[in-house]
Short mmCIF file of C-alpha atoms in Angstrom, two decimals:
data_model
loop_
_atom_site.label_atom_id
_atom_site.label_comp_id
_atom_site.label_asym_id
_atom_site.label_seq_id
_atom_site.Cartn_x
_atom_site.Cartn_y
_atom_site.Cartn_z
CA UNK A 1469 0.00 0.00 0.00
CA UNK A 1470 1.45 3.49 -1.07
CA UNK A 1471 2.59 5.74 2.01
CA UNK A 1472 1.34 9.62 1.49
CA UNK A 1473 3.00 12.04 3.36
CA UNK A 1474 0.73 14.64 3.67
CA UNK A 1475 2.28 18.51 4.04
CA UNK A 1476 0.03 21.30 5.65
CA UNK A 1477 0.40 24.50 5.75
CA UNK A 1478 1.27 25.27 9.04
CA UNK A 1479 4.56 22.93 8.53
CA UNK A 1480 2.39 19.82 10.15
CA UNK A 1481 3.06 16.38 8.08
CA UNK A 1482 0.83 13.26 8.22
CA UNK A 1483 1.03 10.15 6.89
CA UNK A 1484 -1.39 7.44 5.36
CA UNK A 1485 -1.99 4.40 3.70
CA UNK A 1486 -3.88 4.14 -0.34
CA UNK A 1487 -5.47 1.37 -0.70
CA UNK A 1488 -5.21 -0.23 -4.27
CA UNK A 1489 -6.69 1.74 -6.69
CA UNK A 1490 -7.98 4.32 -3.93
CA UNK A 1491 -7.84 8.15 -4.99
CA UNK A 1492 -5.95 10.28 -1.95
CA UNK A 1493 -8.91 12.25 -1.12
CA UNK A 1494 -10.88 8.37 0.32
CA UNK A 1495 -7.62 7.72 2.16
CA UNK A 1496 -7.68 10.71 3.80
CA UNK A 1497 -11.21 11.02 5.05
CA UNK A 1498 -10.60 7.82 6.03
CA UNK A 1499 -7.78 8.43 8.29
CA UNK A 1500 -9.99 11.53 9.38
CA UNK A 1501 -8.33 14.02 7.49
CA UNK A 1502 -10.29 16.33 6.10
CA UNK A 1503 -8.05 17.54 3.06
CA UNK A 1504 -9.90 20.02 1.04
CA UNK A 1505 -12.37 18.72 -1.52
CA UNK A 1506 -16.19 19.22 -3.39
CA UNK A 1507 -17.24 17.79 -5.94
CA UNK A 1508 -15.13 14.96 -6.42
CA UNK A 1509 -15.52 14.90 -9.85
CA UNK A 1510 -12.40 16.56 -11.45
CA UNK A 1511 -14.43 19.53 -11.92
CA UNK A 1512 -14.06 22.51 -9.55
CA UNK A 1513 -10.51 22.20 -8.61
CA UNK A 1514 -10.88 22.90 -4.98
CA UNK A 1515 -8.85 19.60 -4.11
CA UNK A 1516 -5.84 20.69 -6.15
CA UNK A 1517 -2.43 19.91 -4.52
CA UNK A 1518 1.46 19.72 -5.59
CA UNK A 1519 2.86 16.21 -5.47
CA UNK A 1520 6.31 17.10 -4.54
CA UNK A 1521 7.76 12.95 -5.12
CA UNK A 1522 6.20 9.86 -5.96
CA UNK A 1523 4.55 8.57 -9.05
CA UNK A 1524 0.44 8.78 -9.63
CA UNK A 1525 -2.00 8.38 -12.14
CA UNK A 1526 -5.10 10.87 -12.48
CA UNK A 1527 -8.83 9.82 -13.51
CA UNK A 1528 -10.47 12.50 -15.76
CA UNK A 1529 -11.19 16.09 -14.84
CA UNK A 1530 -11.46 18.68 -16.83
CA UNK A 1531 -8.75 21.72 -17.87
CA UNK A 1532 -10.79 24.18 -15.88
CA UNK A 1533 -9.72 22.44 -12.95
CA UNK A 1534 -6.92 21.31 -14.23
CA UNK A 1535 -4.72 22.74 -16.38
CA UNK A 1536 -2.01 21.32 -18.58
CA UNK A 1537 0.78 23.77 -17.16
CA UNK A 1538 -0.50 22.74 -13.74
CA UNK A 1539 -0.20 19.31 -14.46
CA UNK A 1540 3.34 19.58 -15.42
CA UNK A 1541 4.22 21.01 -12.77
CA UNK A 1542 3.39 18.67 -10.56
CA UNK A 1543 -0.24 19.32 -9.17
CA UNK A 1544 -2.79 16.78 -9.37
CA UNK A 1545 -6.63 17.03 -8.12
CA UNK A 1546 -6.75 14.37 -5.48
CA UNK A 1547 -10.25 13.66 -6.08
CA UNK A 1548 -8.80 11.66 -9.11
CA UNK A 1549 -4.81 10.88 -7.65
CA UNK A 1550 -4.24 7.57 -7.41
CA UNK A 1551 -1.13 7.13 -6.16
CA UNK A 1552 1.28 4.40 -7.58
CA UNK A 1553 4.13 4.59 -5.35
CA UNK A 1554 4.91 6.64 -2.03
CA UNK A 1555 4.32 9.81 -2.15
CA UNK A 1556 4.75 13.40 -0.53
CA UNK A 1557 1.68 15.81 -1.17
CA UNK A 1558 1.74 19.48 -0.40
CA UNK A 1559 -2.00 20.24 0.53
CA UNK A 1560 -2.88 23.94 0.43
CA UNK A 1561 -4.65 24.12 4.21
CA UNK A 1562 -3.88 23.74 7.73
CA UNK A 1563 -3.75 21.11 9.55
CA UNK A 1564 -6.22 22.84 11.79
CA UNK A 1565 -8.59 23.40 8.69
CA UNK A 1566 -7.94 19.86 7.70
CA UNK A 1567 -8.95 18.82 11.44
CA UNK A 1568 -5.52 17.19 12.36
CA UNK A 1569 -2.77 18.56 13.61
CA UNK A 1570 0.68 17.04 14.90
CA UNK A 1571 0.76 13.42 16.23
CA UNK A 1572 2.39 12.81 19.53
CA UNK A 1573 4.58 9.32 20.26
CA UNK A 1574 5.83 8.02 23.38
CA UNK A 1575 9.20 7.57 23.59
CA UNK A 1576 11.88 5.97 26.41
CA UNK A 1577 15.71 8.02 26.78
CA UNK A 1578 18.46 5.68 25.80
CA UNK A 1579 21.42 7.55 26.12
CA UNK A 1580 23.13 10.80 26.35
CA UNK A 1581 26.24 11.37 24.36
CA UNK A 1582 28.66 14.52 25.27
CA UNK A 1583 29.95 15.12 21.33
CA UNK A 1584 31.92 17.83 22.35
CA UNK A 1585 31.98 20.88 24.61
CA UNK A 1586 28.98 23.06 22.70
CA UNK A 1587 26.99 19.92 21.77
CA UNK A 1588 25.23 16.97 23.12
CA UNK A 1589 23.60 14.10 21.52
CA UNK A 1590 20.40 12.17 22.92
CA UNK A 1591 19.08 9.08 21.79
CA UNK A 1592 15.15 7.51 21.98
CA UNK A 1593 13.52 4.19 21.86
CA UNK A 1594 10.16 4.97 20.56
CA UNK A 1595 6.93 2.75 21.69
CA UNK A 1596 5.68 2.12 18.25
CA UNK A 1597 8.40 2.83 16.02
CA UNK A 1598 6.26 2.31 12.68
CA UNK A 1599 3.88 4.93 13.88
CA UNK A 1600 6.04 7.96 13.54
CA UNK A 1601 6.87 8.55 10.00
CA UNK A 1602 8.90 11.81 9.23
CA UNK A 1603 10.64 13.02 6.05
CA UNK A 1604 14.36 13.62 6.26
CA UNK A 1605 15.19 16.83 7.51
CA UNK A 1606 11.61 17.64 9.58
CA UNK A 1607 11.53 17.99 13.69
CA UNK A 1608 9.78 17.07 16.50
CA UNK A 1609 8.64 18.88 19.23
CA UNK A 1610 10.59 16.92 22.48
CA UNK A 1611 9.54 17.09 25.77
CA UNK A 1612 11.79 18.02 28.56
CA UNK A 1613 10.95 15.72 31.50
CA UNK A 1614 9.65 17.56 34.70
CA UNK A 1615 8.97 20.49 32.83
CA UNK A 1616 5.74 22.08 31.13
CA UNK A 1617 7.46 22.73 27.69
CA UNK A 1618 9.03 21.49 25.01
CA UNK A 1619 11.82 22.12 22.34
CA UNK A 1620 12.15 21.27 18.35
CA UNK A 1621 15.43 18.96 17.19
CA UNK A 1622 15.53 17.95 13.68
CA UNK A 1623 16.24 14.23 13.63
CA UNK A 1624 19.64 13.61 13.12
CA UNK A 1625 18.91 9.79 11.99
CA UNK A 1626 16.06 8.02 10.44
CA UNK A 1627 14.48 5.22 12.91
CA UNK A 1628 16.64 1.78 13.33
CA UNK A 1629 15.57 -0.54 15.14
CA UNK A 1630 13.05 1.78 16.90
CA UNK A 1631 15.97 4.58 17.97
CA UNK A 1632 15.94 7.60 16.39
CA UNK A 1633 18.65 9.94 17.19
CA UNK A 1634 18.87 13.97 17.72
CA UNK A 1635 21.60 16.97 17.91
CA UNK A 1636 21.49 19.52 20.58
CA UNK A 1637 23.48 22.98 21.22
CA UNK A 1638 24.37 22.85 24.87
CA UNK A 1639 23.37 26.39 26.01
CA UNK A 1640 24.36 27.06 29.51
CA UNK A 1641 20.90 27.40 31.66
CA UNK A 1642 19.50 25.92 28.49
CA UNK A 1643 15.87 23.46 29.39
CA UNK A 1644 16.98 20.57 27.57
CA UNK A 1645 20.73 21.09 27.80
CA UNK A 1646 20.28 21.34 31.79
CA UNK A 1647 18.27 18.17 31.67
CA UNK A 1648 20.47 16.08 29.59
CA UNK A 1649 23.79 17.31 31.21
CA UNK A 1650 22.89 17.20 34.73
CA UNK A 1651 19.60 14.92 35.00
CA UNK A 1652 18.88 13.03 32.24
CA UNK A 1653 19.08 8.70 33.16
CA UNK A 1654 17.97 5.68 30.42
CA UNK A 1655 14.27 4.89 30.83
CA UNK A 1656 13.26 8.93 30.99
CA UNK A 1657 9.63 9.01 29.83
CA UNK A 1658 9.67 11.88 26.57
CA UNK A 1659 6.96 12.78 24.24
CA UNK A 1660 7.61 13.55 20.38
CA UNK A 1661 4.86 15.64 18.38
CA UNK A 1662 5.09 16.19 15.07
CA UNK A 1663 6.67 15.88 12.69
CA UNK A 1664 6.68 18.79 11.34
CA UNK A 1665 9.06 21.21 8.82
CA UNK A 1666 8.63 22.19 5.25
CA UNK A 1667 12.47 22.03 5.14
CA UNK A 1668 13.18 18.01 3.99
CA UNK A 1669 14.59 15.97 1.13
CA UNK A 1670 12.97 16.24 -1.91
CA UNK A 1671 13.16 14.14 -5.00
CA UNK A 1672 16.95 14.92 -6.13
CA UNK A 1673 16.83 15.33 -9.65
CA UNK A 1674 19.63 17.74 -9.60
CA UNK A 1675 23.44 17.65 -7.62
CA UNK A 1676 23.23 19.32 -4.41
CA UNK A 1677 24.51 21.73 -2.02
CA UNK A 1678 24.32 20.80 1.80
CA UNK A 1679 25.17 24.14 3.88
CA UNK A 1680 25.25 23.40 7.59
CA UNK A 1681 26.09 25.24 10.44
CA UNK A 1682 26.47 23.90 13.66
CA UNK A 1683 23.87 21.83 14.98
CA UNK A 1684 21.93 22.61 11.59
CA UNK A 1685 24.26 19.63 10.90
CA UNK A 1686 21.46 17.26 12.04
CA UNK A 1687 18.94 17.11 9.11
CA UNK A 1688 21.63 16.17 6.61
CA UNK A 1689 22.49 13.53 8.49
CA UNK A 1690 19.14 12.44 8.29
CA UNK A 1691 19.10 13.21 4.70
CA UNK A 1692 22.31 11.28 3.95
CA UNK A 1693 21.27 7.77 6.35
CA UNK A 1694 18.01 8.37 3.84
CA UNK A 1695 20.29 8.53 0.14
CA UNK A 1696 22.72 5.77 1.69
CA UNK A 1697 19.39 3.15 2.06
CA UNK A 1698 18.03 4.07 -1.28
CA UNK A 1699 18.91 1.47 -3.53
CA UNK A 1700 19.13 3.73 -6.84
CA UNK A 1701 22.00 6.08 -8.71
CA UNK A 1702 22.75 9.14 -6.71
CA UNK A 1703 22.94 13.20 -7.69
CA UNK A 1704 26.31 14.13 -6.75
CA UNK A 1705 25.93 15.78 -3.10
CA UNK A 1706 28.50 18.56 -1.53
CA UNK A 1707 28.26 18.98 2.11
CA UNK A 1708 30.25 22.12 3.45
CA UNK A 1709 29.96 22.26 7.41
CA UNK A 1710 30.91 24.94 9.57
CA UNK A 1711 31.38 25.65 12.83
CA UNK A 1712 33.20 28.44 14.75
CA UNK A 1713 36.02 26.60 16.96
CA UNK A 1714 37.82 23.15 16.02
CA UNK A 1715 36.24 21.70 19.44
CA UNK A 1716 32.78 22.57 18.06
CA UNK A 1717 32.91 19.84 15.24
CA UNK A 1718 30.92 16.49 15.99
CA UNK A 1719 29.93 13.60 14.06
CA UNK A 1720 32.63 13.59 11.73
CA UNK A 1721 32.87 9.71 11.87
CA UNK A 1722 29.60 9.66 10.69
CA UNK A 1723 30.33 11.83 7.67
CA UNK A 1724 33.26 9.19 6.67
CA UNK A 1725 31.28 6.81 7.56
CA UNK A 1726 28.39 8.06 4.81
CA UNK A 1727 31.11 9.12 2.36
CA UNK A 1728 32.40 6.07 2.40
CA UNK A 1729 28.79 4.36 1.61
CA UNK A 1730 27.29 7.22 -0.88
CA UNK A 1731 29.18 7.35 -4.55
CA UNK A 1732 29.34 10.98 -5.09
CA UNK A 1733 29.01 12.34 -1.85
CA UNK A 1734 32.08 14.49 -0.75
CA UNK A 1735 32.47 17.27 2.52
CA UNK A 1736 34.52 19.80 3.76
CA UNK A 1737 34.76 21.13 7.10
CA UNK A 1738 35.24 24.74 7.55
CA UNK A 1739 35.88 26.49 10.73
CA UNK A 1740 35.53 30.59 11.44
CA UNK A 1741 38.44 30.74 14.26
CA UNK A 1742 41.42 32.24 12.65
CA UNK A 1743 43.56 30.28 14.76
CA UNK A 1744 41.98 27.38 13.74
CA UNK A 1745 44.18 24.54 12.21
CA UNK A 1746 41.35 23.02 9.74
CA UNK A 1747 42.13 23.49 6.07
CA UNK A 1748 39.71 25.93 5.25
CA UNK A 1749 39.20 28.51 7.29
CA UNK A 1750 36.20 31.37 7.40
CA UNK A 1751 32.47 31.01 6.46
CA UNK A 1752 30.70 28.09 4.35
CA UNK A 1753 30.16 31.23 1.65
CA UNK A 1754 33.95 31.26 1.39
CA UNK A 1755 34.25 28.14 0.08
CA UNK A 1756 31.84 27.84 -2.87
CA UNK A 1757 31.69 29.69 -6.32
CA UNK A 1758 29.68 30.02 -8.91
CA UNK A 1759 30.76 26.55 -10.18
CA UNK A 1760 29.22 24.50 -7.05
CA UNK A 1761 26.10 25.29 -8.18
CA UNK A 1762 26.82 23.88 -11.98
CA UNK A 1763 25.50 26.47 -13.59
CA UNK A 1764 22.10 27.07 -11.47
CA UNK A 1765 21.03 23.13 -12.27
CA UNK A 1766 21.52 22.31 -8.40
CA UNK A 1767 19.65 22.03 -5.43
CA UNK A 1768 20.97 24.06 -2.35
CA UNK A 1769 19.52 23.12 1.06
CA UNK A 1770 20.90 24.95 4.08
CA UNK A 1771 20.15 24.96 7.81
CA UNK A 1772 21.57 27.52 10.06
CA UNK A 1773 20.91 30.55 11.89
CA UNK A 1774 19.28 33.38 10.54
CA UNK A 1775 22.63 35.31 9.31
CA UNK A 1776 23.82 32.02 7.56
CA UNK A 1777 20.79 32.43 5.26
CA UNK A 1778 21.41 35.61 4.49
CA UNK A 1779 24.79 35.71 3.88
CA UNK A 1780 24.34 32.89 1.76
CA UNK A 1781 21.66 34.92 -0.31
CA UNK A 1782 23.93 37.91 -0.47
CA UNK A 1783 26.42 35.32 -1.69
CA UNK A 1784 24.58 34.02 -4.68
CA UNK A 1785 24.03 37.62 -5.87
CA UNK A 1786 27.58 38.01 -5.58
CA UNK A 1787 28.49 35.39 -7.53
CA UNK A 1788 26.29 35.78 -9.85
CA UNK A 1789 24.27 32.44 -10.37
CA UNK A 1790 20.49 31.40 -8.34
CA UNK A 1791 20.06 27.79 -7.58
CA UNK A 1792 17.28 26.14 -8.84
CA UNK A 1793 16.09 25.51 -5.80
CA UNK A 1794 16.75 27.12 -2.64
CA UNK A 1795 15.15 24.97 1.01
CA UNK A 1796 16.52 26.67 4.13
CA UNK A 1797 15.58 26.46 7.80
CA UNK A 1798 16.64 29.01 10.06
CA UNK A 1799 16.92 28.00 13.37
CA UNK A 1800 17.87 30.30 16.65
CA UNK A 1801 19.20 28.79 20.43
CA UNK A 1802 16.39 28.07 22.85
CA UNK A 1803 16.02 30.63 25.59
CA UNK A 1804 17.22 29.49 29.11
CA UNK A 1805 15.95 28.83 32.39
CA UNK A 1806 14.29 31.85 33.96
#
């Protein structure tokens, strides 16, 4: 049965099942998700959506609701979308509208890992690990035990073996960095809602550009555990990761580790510190040109804080040359105990 990820507005994803031969607006309602929809007919066009991967066919509808540019680029009515394979469907509503909203799974702490003096990594057992379905480079919403709030981590694995594994900036007086550093033991009771993010993976038709700074590291490796299972040719993929101090740089095995797996995959680790004694030295924008991004026919996807974006926008004006495509998520540090 065809899995549909389904994207809301609001950044929520869901996920269900198609029957055979069942059109995506059935398998919706009947995992009580109202997507929008009227006269299921292929007439008005009020169920139109982008399907952003996966293969489909359509039953008839007419060009009103439809139109042939539409269709090429990717939108489908899913009154008449049968889908063929998995899928991910961008549905122009809330989740609210759609009367859903972000899934919650239990989940038991398995470990803690110090990865290096500015970062931790935390591991989870989930209860039911084929319940939560995310899309390589989304978040969760995590729980902090014995507290009344919460805090969003990218994964920073896809689920083995029911663990799923995360990246987090150890603030001082941070919630979660406090509770993993000082409190944190195996067995912790956590709760993960989502997934949610509109920054993820998409079908790579194109090489790519990974931009990461820091703990915006996290979703590629996500990304890259994803391309390394995928039993199919891969886009060449450039990873450029920086950090401001050699001590800041983590999971570096894991990079060989995927380099070593993925044909066409290659990284470079830059670090800001002038007194650093990496190879390259400065800011990720320092070390690409205008040909990384072969001519425009490439994907860039970058996570980072805010000024990382921009710089990198400022960057491609510089050089002269827009991406294709350009998927960033901007993330800032979560504010500290009061």
């Amino acid at each position: 049965m065809p899995r549909v990820a389904l994207n809301f507005e609001d950044g929520v994803t869901r996920f269900i099942e198609c029957g055979a031969n069942e059109v995506l607006v059935d398998a919706a309602y009947r995992a009580r998700l109202n997507i929008p929809m009227d006269c299921r007919d292929g007439v008005c066009g009020t169920c139109k959506c982008k399907v952003e991967a996966g293969s489909f066919e359509l039953g008839d509808y007419i060009e009103d609701a439809l139109s042939d540019d539409e269709r090429s680029q990717g939108f489908a009515l899913s009154c008449q979308m049968r889908p063929s394979s998995d899928c991910v469907v961008s549905v122009p509503a809330t989740s609210a509208m759609c009367k859903s909203g972000p899934a919650e799974f239990g989940a038991s702490l398995l470990e803690v890992r110090p990865l290096s003096h500015t970062t931790l990594g935390f591991s989870v057992s989930l209860d039911d690990p084929d319940a939560l379905g995310f899309l390589p480079g989304q978040y969760v919403q995590v729980s902090v035990p014995g507290m009344d709030t919460s805090r969003a981590y990218s994964f920073s694995s896809m689920v083995s073996d029911g663990r799923v594994d995360f990246l987090v900036r150890n603030i001082p007086g941070g919630l979660m960095s406090t509770y993993l550093s000082t409190k944190a033991k195996p067995g912790d009771r956590l709760t993960l809602k989502g997934p949610s993010g509109a920054f993820y993976l998409r079908e790579m038709k194109r090489p790519a550009l990974f931009l990461a700074g820091g703990t915006g590291l996290a979703p590629f490796l996500a990304m890259l555990e994803h391309l390394s299972e995928r039993d199919e040719p891969l886009q060449t993929v450039r990873l450029i990761y920086g950090v401001t101090r050699d001590v800041d740089l983590v999971e570096v095995q894991r990079l060989e580790a995927l380099r070593a797996k993925l044909p066409g995959f290659t990284y470079d680790v830059c670090i800001s510190d002038p007194q650093s004694q990496a190879p390259l030295k400065g800011f990720v924008t320092d070390h690409f040109g205008a040909g990384d991004l072969n001519g425009g026919d490439c994907d860039v996807y970058l996570c980072g804080p805010p000024p990382m974006v921009e710089a990198v926008r400022r960057h491609f004006s510089t050089i002269g040359v827009t991406p294709a495509v350009f998927h960033y998520e901007k993330f800032n540090p979560a504010e500290t105990v009061q």
